[in-house]
N, CA and C atoms as an extended XYZ file, in Angstrom:
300
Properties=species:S:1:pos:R:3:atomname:S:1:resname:S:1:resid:I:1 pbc="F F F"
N      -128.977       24.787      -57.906 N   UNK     1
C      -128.266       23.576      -58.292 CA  UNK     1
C      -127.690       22.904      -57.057 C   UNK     1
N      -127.156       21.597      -57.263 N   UNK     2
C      -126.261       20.816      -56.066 CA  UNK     2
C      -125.376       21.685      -55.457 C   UNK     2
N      -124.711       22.276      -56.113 N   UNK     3
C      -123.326       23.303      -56.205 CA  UNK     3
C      -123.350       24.171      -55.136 C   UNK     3
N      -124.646       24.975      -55.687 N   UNK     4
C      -124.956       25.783      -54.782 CA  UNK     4
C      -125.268       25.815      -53.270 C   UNK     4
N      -126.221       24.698      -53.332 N   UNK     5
C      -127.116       24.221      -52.192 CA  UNK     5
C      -126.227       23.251      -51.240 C   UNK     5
N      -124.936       22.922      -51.547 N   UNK     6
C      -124.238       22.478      -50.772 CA  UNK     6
C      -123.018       23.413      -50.483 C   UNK     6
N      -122.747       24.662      -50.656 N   UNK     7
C      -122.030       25.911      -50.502 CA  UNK     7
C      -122.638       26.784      -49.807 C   UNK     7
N      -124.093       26.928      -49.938 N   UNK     8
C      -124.776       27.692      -48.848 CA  UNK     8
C      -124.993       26.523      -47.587 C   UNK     8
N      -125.180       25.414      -47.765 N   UNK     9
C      -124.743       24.452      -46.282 CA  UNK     9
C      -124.064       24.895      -45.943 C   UNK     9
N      -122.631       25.011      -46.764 N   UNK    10
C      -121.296       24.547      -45.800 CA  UNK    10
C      -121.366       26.169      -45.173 C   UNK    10
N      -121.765       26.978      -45.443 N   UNK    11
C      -121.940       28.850      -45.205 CA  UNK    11
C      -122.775       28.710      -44.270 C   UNK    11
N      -124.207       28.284      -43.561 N   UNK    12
C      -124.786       28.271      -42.752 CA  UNK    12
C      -124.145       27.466      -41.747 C   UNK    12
N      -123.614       25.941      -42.187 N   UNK    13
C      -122.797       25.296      -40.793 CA  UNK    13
C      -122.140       26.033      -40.168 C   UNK    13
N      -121.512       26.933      -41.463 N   UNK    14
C      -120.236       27.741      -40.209 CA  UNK    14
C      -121.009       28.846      -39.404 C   UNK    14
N      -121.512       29.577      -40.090 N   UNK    15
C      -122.020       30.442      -39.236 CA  UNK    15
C      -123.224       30.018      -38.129 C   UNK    15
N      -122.835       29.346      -37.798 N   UNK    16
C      -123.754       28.085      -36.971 CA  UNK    16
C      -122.689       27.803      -35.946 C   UNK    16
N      -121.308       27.441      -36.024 N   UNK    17
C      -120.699       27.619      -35.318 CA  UNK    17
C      -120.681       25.687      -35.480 C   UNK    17
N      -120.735       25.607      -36.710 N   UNK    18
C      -120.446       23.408      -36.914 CA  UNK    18
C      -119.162       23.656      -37.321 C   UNK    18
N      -118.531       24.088      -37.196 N   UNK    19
C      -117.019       23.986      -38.003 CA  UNK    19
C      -116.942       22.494      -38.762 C   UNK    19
N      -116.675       21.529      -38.234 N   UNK    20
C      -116.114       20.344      -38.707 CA  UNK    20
C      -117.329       19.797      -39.766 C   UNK    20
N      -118.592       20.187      -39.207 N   UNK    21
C      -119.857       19.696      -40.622 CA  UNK    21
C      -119.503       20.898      -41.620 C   UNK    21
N      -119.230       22.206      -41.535 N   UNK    22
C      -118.843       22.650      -42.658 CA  UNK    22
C      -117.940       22.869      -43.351 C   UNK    22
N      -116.670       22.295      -43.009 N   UNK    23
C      -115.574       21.614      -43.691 CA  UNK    23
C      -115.313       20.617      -43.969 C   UNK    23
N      -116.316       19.288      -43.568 N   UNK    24
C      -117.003       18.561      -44.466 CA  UNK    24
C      -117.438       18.459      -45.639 C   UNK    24
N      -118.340       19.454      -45.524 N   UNK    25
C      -119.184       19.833      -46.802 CA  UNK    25
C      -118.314       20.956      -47.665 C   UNK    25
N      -117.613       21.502      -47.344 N   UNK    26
C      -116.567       22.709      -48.146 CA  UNK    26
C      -116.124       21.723      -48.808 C   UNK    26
N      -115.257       20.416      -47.999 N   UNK    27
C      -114.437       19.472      -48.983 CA  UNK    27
C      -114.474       19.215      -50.017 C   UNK    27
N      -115.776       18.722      -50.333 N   UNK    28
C      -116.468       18.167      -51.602 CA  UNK    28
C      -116.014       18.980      -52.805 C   UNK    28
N      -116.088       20.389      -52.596 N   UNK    29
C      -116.656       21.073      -53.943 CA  UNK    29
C      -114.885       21.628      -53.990 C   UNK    29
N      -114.323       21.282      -53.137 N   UNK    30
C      -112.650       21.880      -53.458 CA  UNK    30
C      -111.996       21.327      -54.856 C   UNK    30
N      -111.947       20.016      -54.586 N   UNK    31
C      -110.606       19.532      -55.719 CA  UNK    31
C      -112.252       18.573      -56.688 C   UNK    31
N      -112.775       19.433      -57.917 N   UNK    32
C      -113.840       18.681      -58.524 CA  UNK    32
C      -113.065       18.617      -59.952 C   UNK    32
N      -114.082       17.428      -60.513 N   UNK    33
C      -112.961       16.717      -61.499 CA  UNK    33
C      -113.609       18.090      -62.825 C   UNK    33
N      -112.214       17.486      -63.262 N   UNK    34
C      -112.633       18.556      -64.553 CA  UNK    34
C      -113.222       19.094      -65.258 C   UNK    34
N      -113.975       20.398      -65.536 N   UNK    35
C      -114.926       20.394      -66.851 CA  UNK    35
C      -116.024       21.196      -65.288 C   UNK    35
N      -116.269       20.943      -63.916 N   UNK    36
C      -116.983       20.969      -63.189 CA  UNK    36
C      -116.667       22.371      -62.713 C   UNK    36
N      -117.160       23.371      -62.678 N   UNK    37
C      -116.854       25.076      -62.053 CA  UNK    37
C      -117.570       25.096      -60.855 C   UNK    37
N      -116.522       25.423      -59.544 N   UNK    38
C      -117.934       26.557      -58.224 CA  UNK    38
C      -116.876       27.574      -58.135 C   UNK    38
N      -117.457       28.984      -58.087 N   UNK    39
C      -116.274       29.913      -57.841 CA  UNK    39
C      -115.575       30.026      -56.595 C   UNK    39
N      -114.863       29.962      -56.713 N   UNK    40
C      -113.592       30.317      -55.867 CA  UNK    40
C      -113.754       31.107      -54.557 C   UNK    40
N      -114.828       32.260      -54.962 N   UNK    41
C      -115.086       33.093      -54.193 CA  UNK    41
C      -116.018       32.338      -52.923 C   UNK    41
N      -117.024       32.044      -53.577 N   UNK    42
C      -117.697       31.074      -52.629 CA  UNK    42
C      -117.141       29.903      -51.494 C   UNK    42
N      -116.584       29.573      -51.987 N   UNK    43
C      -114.988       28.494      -50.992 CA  UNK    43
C      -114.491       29.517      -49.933 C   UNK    43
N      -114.062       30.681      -50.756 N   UNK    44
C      -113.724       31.799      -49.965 CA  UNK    44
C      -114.057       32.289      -48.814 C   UNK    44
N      -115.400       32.420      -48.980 N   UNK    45
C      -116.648       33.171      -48.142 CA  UNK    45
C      -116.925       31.787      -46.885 C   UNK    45
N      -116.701       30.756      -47.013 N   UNK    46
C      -117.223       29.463      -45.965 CA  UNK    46
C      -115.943       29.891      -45.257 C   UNK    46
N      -114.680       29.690      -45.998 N   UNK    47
C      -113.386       29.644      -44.795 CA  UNK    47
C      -113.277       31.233      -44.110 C   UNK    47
N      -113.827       32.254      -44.615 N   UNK    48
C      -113.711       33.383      -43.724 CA  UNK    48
C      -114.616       33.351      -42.632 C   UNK    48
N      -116.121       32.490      -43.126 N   UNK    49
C      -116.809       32.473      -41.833 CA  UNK    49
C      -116.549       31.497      -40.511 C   UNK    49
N      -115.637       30.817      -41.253 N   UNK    50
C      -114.503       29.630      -40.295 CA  UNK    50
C      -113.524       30.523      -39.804 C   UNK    50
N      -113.547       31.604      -39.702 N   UNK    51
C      -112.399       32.363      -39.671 CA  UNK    51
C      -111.049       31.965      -39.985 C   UNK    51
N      -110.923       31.110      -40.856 N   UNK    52
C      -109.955       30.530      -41.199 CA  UNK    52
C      -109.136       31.548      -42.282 C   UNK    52
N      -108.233       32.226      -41.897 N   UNK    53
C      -107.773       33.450      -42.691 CA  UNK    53
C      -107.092       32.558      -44.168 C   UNK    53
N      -105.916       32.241      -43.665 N   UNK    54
C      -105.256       31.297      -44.352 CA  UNK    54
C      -106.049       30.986      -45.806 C   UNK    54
N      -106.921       29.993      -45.325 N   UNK    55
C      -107.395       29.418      -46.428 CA  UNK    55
C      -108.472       30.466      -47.141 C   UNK    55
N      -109.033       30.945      -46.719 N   UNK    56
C      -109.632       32.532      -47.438 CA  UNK    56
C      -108.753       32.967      -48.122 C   UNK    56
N      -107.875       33.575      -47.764 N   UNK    57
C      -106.686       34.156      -48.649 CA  UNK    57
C      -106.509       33.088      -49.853 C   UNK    57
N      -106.188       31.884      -49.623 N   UNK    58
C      -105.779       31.130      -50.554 CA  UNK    58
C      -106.910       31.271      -51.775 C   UNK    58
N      -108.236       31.207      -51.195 N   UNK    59
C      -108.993       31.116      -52.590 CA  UNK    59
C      -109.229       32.234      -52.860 C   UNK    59
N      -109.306       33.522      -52.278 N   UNK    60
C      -109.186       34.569      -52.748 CA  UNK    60
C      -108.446       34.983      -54.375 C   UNK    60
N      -106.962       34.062      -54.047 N   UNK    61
C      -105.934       34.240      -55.023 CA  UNK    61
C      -106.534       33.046      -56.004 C   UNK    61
N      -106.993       32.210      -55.732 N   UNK    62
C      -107.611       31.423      -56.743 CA  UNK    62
C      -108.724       31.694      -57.672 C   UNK    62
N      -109.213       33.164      -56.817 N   UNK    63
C      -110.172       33.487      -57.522 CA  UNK    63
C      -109.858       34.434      -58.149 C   UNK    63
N      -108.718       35.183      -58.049 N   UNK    64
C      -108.249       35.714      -59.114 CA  UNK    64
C      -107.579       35.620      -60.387 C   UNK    64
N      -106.789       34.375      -60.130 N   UNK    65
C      -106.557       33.553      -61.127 CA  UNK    65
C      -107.409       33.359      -61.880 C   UNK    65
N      -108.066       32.758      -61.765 N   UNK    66
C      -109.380       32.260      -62.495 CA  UNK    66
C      -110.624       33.444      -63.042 C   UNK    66
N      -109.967       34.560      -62.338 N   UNK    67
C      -110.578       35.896      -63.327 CA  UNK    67
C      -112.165       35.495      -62.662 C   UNK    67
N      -112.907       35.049      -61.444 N   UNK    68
C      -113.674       35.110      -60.474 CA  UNK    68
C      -114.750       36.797      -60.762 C   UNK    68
N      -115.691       36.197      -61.870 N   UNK    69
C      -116.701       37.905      -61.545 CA  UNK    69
C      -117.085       38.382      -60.648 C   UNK    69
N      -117.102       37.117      -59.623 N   UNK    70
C      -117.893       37.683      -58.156 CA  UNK    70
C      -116.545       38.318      -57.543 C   UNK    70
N      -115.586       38.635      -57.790 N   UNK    71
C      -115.005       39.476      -57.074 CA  UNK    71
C      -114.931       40.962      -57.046 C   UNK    71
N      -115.622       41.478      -58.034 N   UNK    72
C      -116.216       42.741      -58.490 CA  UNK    72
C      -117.145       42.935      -56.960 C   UNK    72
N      -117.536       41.931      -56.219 N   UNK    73
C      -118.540       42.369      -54.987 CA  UNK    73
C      -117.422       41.895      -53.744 C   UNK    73
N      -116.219       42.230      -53.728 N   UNK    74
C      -115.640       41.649      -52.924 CA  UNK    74
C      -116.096       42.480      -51.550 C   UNK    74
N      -116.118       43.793      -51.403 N   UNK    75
C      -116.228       44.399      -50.460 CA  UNK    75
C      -117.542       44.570      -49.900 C   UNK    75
N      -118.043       44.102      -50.733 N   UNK    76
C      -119.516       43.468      -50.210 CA  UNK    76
C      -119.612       41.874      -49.417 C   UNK    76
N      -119.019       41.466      -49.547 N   UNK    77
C      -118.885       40.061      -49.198 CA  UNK    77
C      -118.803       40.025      -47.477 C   UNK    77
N      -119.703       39.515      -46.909 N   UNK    78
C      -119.853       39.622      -45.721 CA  UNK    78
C      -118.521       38.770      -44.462 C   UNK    78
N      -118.660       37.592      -44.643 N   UNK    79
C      -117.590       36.741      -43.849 CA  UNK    79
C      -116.358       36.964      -44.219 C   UNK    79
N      -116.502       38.106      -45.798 N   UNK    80
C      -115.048       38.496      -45.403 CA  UNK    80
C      -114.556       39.923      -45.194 C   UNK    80
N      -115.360       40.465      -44.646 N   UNK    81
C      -115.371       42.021      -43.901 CA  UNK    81
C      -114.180       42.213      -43.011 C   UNK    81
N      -114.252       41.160      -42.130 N   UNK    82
C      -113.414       41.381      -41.332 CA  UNK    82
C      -111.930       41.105      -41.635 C   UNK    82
N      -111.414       40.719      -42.969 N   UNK    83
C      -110.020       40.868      -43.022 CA  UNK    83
C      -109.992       42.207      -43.903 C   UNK    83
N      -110.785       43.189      -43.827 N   UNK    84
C      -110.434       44.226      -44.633 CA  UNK    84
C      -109.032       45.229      -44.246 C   UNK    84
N      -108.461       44.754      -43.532 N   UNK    85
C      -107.303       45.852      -42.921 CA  UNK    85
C      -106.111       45.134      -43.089 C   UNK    85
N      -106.103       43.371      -43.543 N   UNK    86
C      -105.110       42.383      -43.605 CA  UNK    86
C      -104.924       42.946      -45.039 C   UNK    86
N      -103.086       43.392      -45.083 N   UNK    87
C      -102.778       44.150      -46.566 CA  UNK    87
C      -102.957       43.482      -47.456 C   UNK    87
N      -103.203       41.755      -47.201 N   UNK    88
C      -103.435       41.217      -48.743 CA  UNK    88
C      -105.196       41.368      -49.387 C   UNK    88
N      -105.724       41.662      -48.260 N   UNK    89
C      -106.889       42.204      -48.673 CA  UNK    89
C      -107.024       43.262      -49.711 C   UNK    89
N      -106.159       44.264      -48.604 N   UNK    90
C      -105.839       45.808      -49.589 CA  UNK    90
C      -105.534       45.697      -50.731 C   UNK    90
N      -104.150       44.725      -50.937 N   UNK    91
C      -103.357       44.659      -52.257 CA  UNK    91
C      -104.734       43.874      -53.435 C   UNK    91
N      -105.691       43.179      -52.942 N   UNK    92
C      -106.421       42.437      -53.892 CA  UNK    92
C      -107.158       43.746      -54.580 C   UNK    92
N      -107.935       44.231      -53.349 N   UNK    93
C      -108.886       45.528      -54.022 CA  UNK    93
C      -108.053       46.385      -54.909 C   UNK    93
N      -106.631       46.442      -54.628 N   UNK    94
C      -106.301       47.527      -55.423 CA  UNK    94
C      -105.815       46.787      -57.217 C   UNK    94
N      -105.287       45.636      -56.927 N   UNK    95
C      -105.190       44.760      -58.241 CA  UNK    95
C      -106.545       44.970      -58.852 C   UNK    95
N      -107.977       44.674      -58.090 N   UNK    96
C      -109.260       44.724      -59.059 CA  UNK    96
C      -109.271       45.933      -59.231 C   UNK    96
N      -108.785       47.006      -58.553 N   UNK    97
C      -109.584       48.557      -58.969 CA  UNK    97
C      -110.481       48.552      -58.144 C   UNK    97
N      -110.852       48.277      -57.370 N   UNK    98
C      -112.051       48.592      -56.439 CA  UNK    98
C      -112.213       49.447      -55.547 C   UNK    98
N      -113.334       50.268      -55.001 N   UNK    99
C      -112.824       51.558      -54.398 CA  UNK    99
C      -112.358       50.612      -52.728 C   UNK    99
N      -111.676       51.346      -52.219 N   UNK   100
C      -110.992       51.224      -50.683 CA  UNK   100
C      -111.882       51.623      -49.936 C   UNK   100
């Protein structure tokens, strides 16, 4: 879908090292009008490969809110490997139950 195919953009810009074309393209799919779903997690996964902790975290918690299935693969999730030792990481896995 669009959704998609402009979430794996904004995921290749970054890891491309475009920062500003893939927070460009992240923009779009942030604030979508109502009735319109991209998970949370996915938003997630662009700003960790931005290394942008901050805003990772933020949708992290958005994606829990929103009860996010893809967070069942959180520790699978690649761009965000590397905050695995940041305790709000910890505290998420342990809210899902997920092994450590």
């Amino acid at each position: 879908t669009a959704r998609r195919t402009g979430l794996s953009r904004a995921l290749g810009l970054a890891f491309q090292g475009k920062r500003e074309q893939a927070l460009e393209e992240i923009r779009k799919w942030e604030n979508l009008p109502a009735g319109v779903y991209v998970r949370s997690t996915s938003i997630a996964g662009v700003y960790g490969a931005l290394n942008d902790r901050e805003q990772a975290f933020h949708w992290l918690d958005k994606a829990y809110q929103d009860r996010d299935g893809m967070l069942a693969y959180l520790n699978h999730q690649g761009s965000l490997r590397k905050y695995r030792s940041d305790p709000r990481f910890k505290a998420l896995i342990q809210k899902l139950g997920l092994p450590q």
